[in-house]
Structure formats: structure tokens, C-alpha cells
Short mmCIF file of C-alpha atoms in Angstrom, two decimals:
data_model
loop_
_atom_site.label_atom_id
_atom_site.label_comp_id
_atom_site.label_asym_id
_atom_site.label_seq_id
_atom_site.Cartn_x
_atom_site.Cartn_y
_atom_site.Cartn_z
CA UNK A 1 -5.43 11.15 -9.06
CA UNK A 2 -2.78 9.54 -11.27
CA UNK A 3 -3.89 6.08 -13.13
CA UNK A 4 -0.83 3.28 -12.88
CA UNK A 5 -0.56 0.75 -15.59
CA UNK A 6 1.43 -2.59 -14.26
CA UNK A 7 2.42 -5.50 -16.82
CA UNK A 8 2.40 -8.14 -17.06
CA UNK A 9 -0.22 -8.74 -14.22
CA UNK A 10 0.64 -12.42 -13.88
CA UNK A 11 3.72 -14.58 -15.25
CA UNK A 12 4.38 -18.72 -14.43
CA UNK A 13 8.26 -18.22 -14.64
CA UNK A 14 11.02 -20.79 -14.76
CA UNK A 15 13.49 -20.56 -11.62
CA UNK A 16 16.82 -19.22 -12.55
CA UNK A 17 15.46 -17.29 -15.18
CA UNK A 18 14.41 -13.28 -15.02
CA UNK A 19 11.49 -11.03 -14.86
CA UNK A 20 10.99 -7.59 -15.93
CA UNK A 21 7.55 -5.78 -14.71
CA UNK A 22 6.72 -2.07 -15.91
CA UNK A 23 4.60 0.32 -14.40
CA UNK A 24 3.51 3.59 -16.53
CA UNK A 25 1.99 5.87 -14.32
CA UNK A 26 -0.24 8.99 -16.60
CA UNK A 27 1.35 11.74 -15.27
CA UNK A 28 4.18 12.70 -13.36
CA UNK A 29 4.42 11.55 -10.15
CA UNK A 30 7.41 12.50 -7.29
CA UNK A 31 8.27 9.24 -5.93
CA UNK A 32 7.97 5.47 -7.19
CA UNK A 33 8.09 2.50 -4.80
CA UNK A 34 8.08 -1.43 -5.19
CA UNK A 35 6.35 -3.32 -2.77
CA UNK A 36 6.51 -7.57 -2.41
CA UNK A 37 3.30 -9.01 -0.79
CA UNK A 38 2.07 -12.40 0.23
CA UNK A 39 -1.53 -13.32 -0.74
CA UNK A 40 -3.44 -12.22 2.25
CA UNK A 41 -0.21 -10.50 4.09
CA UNK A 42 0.91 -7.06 4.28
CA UNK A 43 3.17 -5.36 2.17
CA UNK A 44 6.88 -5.13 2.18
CA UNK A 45 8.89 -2.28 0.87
CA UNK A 46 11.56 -3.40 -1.66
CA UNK A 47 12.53 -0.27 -2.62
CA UNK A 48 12.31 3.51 -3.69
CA UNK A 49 12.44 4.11 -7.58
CA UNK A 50 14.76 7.24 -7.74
CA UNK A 51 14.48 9.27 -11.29
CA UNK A 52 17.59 9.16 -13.00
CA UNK A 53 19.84 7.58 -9.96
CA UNK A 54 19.98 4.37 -8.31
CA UNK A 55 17.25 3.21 -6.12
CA UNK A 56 17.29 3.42 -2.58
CA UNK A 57 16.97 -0.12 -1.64
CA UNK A 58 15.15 -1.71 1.82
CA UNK A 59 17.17 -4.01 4.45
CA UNK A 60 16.75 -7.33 2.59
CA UNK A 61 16.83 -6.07 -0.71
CA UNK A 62 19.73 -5.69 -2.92
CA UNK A 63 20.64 -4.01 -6.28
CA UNK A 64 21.85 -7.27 -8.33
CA UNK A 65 18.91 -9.25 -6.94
CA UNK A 66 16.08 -6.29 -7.83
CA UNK A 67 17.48 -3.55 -10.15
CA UNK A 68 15.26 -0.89 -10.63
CA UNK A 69 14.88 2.03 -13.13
CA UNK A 70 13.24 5.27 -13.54
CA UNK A 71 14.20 7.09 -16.35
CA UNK A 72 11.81 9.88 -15.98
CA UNK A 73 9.10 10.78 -13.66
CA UNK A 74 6.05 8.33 -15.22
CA UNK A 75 7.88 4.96 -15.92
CA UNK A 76 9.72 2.72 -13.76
CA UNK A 77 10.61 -0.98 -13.71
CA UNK A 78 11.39 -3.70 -11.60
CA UNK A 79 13.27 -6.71 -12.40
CA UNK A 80 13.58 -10.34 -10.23
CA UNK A 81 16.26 -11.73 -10.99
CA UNK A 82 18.26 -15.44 -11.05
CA UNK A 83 14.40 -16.12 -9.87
CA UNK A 84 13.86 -19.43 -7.16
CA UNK A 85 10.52 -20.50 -5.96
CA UNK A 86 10.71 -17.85 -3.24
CA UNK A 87 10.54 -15.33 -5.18
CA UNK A 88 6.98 -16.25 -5.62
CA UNK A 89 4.43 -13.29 -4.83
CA UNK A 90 2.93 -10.32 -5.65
CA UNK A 91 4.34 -7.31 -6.89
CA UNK A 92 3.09 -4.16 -6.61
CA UNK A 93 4.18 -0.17 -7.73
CA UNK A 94 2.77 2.65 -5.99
CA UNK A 95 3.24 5.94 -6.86
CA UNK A 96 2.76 9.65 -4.58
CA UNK A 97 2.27 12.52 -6.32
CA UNK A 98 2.75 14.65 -3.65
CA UNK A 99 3.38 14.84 0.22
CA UNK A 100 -0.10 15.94 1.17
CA UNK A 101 -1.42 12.21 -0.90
CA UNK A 102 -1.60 8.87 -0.53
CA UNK A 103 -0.37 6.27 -2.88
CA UNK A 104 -1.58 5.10 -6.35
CA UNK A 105 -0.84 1.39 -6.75
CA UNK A 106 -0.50 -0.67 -9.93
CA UNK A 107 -2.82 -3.40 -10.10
CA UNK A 108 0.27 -5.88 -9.53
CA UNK A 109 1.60 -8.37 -10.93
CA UNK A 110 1.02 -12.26 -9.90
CA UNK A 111 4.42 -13.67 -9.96
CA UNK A 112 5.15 -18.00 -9.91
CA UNK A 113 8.18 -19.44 -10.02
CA UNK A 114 8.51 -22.68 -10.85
CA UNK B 1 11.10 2.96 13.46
CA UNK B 2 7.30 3.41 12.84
CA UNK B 3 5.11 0.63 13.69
CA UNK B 4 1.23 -0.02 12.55
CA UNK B 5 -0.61 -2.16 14.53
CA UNK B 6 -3.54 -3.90 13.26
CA UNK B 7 -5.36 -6.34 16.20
CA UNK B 8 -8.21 -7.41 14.30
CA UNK B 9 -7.00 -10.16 11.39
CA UNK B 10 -10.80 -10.63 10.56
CA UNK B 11 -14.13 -8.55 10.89
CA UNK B 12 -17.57 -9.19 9.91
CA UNK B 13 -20.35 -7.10 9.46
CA UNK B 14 -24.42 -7.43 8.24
CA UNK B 15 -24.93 -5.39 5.62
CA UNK B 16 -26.65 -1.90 6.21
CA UNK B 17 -24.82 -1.94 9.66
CA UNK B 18 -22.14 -0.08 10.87
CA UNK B 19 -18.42 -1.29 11.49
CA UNK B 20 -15.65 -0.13 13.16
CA UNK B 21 -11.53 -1.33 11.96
CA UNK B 22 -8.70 -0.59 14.27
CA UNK B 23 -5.52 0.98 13.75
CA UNK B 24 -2.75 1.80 16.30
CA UNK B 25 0.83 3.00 15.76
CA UNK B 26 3.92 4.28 17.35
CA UNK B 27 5.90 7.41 16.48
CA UNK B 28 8.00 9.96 18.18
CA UNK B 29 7.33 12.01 14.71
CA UNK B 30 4.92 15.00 14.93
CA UNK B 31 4.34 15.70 11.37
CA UNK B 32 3.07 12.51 9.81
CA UNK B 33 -0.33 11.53 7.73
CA UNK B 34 -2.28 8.13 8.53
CA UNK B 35 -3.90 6.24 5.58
CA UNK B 36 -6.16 3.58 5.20
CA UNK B 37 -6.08 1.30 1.88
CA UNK B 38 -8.41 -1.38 0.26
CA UNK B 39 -7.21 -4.10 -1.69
CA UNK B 40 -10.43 -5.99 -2.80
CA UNK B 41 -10.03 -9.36 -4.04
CA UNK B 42 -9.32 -7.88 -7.54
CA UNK B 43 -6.38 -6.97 -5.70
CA UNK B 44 -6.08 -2.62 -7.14
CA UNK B 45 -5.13 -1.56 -4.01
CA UNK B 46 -7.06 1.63 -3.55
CA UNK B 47 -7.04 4.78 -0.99
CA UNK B 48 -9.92 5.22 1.29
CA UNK B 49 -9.73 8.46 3.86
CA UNK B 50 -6.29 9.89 4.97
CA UNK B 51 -5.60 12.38 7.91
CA UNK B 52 -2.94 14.62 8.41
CA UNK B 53 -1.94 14.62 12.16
CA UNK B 54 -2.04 18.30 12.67
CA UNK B 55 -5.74 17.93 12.13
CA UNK B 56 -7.71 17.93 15.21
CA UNK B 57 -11.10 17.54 12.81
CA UNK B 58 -11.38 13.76 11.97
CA UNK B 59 -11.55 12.75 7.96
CA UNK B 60 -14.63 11.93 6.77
CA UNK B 61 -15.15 10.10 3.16
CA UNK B 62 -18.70 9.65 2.53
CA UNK B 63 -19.39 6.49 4.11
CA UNK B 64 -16.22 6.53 5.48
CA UNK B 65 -15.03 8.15 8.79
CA UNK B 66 -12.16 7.95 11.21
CA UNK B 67 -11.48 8.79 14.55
CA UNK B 68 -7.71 9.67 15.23
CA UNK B 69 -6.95 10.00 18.50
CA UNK B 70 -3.44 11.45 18.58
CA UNK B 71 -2.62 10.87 22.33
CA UNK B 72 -3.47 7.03 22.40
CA UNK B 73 -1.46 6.81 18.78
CA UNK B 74 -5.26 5.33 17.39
CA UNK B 75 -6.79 5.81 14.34
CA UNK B 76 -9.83 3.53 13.59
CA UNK B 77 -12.22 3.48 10.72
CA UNK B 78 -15.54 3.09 10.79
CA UNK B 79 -18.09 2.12 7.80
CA UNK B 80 -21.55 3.11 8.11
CA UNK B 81 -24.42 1.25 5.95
CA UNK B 82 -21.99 -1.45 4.75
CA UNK B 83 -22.37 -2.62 1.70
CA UNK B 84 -21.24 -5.86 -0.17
CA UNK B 85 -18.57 -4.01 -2.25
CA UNK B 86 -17.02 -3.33 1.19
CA UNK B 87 -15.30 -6.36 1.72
CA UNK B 88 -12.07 -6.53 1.28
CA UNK B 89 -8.54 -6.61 3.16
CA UNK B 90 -8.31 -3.00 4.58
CA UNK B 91 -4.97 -1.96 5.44
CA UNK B 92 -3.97 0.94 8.10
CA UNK B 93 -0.32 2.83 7.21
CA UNK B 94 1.81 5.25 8.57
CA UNK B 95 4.00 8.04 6.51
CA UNK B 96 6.32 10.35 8.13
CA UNK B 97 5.35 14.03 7.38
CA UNK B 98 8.22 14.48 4.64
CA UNK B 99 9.50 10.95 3.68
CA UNK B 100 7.73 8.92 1.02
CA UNK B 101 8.04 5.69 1.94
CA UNK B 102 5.22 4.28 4.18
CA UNK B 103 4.78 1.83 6.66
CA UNK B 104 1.54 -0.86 6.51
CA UNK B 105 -0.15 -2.79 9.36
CA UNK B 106 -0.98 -6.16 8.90
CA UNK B 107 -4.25 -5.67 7.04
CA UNK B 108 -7.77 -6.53 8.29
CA UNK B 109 -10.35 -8.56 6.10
CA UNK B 110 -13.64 -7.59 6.11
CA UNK B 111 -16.71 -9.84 5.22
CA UNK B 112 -19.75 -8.85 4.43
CA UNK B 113 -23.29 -10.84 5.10
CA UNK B 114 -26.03 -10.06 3.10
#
């Protein structure tokens, strides 16, 4: 199954300021996600990565907030933006590589704002 | 929409013995695949068994086994001859037959006593 690198895995970040996290995945992959989650809480959907268009964001979510690209079909990145103490979590990118698998997940990335 | 339903927030098991983790969720879908996930405290989220729901024939994954019941909307997992590496948070999820995106339960965490 595809491997999924995610950087940085853990930032201390000041609030108002932004953060970009990567995720390489080493080989092609269908679809990309971005998922927030809470230490010990499930995950929540930000959004779907789409390759080469814009991403097809979750209720709660929005563009200017969390833009997302995916140039090609092994790379995407997700970006937290004008960041506030909320904003603290856990990111993590999953990728499928097809409809009959599950999902590959980064190892996520450890996100304080402060 | 898809719901997961995870009623056990904690489990505990001896190790060598055999545990069982439940799952239910609702759907009106007929083509979908169930998943469950383990996010040790390393937190690499990671897949353990998945079943396609056309599948009478439970998965099986070594250790790992699950017993869908389509009717009731169950799908439970059960690990035989724990062993310490088991523990972790296991999550249950849902993914409609030909969308991407998936839906998570709640999570269960799983200790294991030596």
C-alpha cells in the first residue's frame, strides 16, 4: 500500500500567523483528504484534495480559512491560516488508492497555537 | 447522512485473551465498505480488516476478525490472543460504495494488561 510522508509533524505557532503542512504520498493515489482531530476524539473531515481544481470543502470549512492544493496525484498541502488558539489540533492526510481500499494516513502533524 | 456508532469509549483486555469492539451504523446505501483503523499512541493511523457489504463471508486478518451483520447495521471486531502492541484507539468507519470520503465513529481505546 502507498507510504504518506506528512511535515512538519509538530509546529508551536504564533496566532495570527500561517501554517503550511505537506503530505507526499509514493505513488499515485485517486483521492486526498484532510482530516482535523482532537487528542483522543474522532476525526473530522476538512476537506477533499481535488488534483488540479479546487477542493471540495466540508460544512465548517472554508477556502480562505484552509486552502488546499494538489498539483498532481502524490502531493498535496494544507494550509491554516490567520491561525487562533482554536486552531489547535491534529492534522492528518489520508490518501485511497482505490475504491476497493481503505485509507493511508500521514503520520500528522501536532499543531499549537499560541 | 451516514452515521458510525461506537458505544464502548473504553475496553480492556488480559493479554492472551480474546476481545470483542463494537461498531454500529446507519445507511439506506447498499453498496458501501466498513473499515476499522488503529491509531496507536504514536498516532500513524493504520488499517486493520475492511469488508465490503456485498460479502456475506466475514473478513478475517490474522488475529483479526469481524462479524458484520448487515440486517442489524453491526460490524464488531474481535482480537484473539491480545497482545500489548494492541492497544490503541480503534476506530470503526463507514464509506459509501463509490464516494471517497468516509465517515468515523467515535473511536474506542483499548488497554492492554499484561
Amino acid at each position: 500500500s502507498a507510504v504518506i510522508s506528512q511535515k512538519p509533524s509538530r509546529d508551536i505557532c504564533q496566532r495570527g500567523t500561517s501554517l503550511t503542512i505537506q503530505c507526499q504520498v509514493d505513488s499515485q493515489v485517486t483521492m486526498m483528504f484532510w482530516y482535523r482531530q482532537q487528542p483522543g476524539q474522532s476525526l473530522t473531515l476538512i476537506a477533499t484534495a481535488n488534483q488540479g481544481s479546487e477542493a471540495t470543502y466540508e460544512s465548517g470549512f472554508v477556502i480562505d480559512k484552509f486552502p488546499i492544493s494538489r498539483p498532481n496525484l502524490t502531493f498535496s498541502t494544507l494550509t491554516v491560516s490567520n491561525m487562533s488558539p482554536e486552531d489547535s489540533s491534529i492534522y492528518l492526510c489520508s490518501a485511497l488508492e482505490g475504491s476497493n481500499y481503505g485509507y493511508t494516513f500521514g503520520s500528522g502533524t501536532r499543531l499549537t497555537v499560541v | 447522512a451516514q452515521t458510525v456508532t461506537q458505544s464502548q469509549p473504553e475496553m480492556s483486555v488480559q493479554e492472551a485473551e480474546t476481545v470483542t469492539l463494537s461498531c454500529t451504523y446507519d445507511t439506506s446505501e447498499s453498496d458501501y465498505y466498513l473499515f476499522w483503523y488503529k491509531q496507536p499512541p504514536s498516532r500513524q493511523m493504520i488499517l486493520v480488516i475492511r469488508q465490503e457489504a456485498y460479502k456475506q463471508q466475514n473478513a478475517t486478518e490474522n488475529r483479526f476478525s469481524v462479524n458484520f451483520q448487515k440486517a442489524a447495521k453491526s460490524f464488531s471486531l474481535k482480537i484473539s490472543d491480545s497482545q500489548l502492541g494492541d492497544a490503541a484507539m480503534y476506530f470503526c468507519a463507514y464509506r459509501k460504495g463509490n464516494a471517497g470520503k468516509s465517515t468515523f465513529g467515535d473511536g474506542t481505546t483499548l488497554t492492554v494488561k499484561p
